[in-house]
Short mmCIF file of C-alpha atoms and ligand atoms in Angstrom, two decimals:
data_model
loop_
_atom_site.label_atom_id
_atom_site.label_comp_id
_atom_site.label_asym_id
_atom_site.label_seq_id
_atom_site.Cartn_x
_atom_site.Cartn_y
_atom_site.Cartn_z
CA UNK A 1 37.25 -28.94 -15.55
CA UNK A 2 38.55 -25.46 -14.44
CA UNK A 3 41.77 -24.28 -16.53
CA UNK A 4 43.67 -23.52 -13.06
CA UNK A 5 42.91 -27.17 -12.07
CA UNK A 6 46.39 -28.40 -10.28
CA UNK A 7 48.34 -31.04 -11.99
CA UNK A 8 49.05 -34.35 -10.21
CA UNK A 9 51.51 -36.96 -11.50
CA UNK A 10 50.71 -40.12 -10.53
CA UNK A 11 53.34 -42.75 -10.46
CA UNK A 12 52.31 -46.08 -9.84
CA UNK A 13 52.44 -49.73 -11.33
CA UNK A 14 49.71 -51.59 -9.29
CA UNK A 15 46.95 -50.20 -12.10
CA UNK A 16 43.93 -51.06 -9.50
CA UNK A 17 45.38 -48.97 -7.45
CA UNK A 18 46.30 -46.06 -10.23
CA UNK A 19 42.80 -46.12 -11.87
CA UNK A 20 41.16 -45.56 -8.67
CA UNK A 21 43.68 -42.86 -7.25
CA UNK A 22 43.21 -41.05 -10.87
CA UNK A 23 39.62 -41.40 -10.72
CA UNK A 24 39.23 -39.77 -7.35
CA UNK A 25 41.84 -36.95 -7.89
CA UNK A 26 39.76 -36.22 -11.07
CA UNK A 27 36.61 -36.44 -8.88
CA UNK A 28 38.30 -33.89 -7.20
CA UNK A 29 39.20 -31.42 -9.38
CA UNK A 30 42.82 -32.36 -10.29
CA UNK A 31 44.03 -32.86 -13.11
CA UNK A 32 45.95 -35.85 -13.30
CA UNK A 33 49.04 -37.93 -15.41
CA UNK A 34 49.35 -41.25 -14.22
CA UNK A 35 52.32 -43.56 -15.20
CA UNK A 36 53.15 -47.38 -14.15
CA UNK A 37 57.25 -46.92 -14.16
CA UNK A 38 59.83 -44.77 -12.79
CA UNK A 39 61.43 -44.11 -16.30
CA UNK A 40 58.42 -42.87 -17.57
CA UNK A 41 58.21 -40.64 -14.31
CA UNK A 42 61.21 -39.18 -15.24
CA UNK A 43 60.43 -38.92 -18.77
CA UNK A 44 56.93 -37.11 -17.98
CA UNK A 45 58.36 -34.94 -15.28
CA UNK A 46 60.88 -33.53 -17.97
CA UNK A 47 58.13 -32.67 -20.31
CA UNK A 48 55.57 -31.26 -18.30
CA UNK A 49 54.84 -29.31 -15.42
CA UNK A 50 53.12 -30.44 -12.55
CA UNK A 51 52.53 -28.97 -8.90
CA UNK A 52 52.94 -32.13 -7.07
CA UNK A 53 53.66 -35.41 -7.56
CA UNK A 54 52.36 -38.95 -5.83
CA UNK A 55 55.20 -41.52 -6.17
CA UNK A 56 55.11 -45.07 -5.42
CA UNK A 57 58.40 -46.46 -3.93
CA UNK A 58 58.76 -49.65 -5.34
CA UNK A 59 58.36 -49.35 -9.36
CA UNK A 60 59.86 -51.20 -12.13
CA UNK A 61 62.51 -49.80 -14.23
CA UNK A 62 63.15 -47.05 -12.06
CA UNK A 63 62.59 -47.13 -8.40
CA UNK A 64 60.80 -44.41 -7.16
CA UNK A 65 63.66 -43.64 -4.56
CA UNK A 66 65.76 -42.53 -8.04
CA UNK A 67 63.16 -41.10 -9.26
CA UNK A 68 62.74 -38.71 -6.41
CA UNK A 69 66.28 -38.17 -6.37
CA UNK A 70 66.38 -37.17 -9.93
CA UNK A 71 63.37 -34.80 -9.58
CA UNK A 72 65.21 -33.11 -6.58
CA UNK A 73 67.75 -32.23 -8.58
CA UNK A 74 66.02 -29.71 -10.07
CA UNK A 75 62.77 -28.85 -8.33
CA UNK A 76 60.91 -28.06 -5.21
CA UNK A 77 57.87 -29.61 -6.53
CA UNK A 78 55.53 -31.41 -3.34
CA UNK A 79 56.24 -34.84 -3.54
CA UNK A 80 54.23 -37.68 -1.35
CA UNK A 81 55.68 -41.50 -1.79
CA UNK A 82 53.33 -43.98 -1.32
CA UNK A 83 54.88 -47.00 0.78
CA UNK A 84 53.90 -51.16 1.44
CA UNK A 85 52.66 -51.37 5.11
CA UNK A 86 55.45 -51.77 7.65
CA UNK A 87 58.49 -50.46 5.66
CA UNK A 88 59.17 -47.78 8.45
CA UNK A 89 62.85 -47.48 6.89
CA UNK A 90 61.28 -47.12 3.62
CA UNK A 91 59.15 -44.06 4.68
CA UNK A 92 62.38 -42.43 6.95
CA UNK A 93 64.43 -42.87 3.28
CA UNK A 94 61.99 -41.03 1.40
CA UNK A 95 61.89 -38.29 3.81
CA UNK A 96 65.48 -38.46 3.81
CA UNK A 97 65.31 -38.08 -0.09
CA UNK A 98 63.25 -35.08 -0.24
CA UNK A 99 59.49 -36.12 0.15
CA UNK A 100 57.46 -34.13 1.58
CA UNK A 101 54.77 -36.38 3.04
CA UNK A 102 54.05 -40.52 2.51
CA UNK A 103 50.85 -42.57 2.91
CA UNK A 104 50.91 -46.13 3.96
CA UNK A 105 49.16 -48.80 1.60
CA UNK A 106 46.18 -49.32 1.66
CA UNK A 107 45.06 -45.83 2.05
CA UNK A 108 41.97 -44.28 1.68
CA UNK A 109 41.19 -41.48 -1.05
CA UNK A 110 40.15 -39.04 1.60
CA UNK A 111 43.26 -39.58 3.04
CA UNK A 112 45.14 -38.93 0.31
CA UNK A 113 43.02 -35.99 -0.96
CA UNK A 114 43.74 -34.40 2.55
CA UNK A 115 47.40 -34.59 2.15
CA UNK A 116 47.55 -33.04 -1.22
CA UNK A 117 45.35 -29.98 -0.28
CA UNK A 118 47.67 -29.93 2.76
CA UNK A 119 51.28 -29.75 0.39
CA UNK A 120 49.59 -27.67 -2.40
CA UNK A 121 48.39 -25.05 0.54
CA UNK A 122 51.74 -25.40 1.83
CA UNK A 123 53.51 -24.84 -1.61
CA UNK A 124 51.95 -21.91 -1.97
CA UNK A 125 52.70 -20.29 1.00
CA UNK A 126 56.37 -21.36 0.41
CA UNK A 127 56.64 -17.77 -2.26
CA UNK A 128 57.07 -15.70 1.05
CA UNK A 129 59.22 -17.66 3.26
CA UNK A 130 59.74 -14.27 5.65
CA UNK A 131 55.96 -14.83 6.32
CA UNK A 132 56.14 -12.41 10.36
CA UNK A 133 52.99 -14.15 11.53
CA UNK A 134 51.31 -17.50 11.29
CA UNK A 135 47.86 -17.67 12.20
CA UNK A 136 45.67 -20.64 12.89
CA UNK A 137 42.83 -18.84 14.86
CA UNK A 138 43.18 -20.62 17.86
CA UNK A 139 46.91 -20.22 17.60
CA UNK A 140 48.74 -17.41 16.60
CA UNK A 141 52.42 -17.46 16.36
CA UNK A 142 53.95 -14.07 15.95
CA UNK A 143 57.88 -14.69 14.57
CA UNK A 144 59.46 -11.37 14.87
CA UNK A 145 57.93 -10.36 18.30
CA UNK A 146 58.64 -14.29 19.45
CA UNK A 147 55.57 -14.50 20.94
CA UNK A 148 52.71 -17.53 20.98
CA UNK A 149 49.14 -17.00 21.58
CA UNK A 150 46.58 -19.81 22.21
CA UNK A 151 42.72 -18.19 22.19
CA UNK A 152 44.31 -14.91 22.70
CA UNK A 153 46.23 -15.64 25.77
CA UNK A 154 50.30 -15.76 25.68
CA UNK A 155 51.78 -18.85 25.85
CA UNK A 156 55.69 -18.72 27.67
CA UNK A 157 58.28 -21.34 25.43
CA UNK A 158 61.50 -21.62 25.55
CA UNK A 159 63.29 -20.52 22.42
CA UNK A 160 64.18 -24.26 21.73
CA UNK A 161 60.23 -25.24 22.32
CA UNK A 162 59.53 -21.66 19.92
CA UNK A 163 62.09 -23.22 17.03
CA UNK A 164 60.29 -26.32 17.16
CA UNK A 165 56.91 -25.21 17.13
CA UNK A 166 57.36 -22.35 14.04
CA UNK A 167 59.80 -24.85 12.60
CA UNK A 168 56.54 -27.54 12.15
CA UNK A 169 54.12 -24.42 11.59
CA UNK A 170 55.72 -22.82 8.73
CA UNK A 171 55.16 -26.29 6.74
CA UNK A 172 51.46 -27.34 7.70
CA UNK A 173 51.32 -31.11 7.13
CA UNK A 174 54.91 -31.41 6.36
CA UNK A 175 56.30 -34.68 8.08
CA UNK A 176 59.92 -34.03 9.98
CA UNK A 177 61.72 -36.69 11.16
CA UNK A 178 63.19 -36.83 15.04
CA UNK A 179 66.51 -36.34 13.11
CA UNK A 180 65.87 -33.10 10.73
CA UNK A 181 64.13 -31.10 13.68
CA UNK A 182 67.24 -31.47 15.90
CA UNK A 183 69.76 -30.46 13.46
CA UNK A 184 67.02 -27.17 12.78
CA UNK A 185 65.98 -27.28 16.56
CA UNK A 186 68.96 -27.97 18.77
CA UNK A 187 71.54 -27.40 16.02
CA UNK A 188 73.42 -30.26 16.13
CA UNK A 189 73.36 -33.76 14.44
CA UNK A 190 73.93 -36.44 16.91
CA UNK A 191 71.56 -39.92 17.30
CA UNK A 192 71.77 -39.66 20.99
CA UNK A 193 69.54 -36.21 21.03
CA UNK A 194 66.82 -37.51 18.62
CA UNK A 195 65.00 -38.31 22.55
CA UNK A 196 65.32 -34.49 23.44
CA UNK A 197 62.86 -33.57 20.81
CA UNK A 198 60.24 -36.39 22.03
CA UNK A 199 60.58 -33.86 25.73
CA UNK A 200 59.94 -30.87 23.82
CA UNK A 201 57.48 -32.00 21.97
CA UNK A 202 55.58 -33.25 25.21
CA UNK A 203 56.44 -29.93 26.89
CA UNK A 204 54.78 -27.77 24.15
CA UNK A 205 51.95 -29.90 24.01
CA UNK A 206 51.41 -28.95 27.67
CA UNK A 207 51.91 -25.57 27.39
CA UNK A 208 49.40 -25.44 24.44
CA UNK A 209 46.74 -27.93 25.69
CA UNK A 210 46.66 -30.43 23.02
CA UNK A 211 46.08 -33.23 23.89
CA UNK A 212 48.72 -36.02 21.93
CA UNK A 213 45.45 -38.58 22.04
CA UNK A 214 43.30 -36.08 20.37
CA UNK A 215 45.29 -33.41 18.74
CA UNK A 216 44.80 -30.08 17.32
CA UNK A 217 47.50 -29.45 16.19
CA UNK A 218 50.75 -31.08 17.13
CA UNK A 219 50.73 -34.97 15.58
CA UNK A 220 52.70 -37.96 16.23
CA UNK A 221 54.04 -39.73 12.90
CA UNK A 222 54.80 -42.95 14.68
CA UNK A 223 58.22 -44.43 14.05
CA UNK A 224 59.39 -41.27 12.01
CA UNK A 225 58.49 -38.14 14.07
CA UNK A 226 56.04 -35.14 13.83
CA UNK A 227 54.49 -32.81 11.96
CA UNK A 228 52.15 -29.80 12.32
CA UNK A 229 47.94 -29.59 11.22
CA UNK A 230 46.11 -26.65 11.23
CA UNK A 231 42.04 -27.29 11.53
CA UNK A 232 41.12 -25.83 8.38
CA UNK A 233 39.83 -21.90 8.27
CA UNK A 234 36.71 -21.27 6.03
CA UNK A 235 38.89 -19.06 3.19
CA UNK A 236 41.60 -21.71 2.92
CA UNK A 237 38.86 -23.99 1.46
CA UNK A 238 39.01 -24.50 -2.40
CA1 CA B 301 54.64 -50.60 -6.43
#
């Protein structure tokens, strides 16, 4: 294995479900710690260091709520929880808490693989926050001159439609909820606007042709919110 392989923590305490998660990460190229409890989450995420971690939410000793909360405290590190089918407040806390992304059980391994290269690309982009332009071929959004350019044409948004889309761009795979992107879109925090953003949403889709049943780039999280997928450019491939 490669010495710059990225380190995975693995946190789970179904062990069918651990081997095979560890065994395909490995696959991969990761290098990977798995644990069965939250304590020993903790423990390992004290000793080591690791540039993401995969958490399961419901772990003995230590749920894996705490145990995000605890490694919040005192690091940015990309964190996806892994949640039981149907536990759409589950997923909603764990955004809440700090994760960065979640995956509904059962998953598949591609699924999961995507996600990580999606947080790790993210993570490192995260060194140069005051990044001027963002560009995903087809779309190129260009920060300082506030301007948004689909296959080379411009694109006229509204400054709250601009907000929203660089807000989900600068974070590629990043899931927001309805909640977070109108306290960063609209500025305010107040349940009764959480529909506004659905309407801008459906706005900028129009004004960027993609299509919500087929998207490029703009995706529904259903019962949470949105987030933002670039189609991959040949240099960002490992
Ligand atoms: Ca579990």
């Amino acid at each position: 294995m490669a010495s710059d392989a990225k380190r995975i923590l693995l946190v789970e305490d179904e062990k069918v479900i651990r081997d095979a998660v560890q065994a395909y990460l490995e696959r991969e190229g990761y290098w990977v710690r798995s644990v069965g409890d939250g304590q020993s989450a903790v423990e390992e995420f004290e000793k080591h260091t690791f540039d993401l971690i995969i958490l399961d939410l419901m772990l003995p000793k230590l749920s894996g709520e705490r145990v995000c909360r605890a490694i919040r405290d005192t690091s940015d590190v990309p964190i996806i929880m892994l949640t039981a089918k149907g536990e759409v407040e589950d997923r909603i806390i764990g955004l809440e808490l700090g994760a960065d992304d979640y995956l509904i059980k059962p998953f598949s391994p591609r699924e999961l693989v995507a996600r990580v290269r999606a947080l790790l690309r993210r993570a490192r982009m995260e060194p140069e926050p005051q990044v001027e332009v963002l560009d995903f071929g087809d779309l190129v959004i260009d920060i300082s001159g506030h301007k948004v350019m689909v296959e080379g044409k411009e694109v006229d948004l509204t400054a709250s439609e601009f907000k929203l889309l660089t807000t989900l761009a600068r974070y590629p795979g990043r899931v927001y909820t309805r909640m977070e992107l109108v306290e960063k879109v609209l500025g305010y925090d107040f349940e009764g606007y959480e529909r506004t953003i659905d309407s801008h949403v459906k706005n900028l889709r129009a004004k960027l042709g993609d299509d919500p049943r087929n998207p490029k780039w703009l995706y529904t999280v259903h019962g949470v919110g949105y987030r933002f997928e670039a189609p991959e450019k040949p240099a960002d491939r490992a």
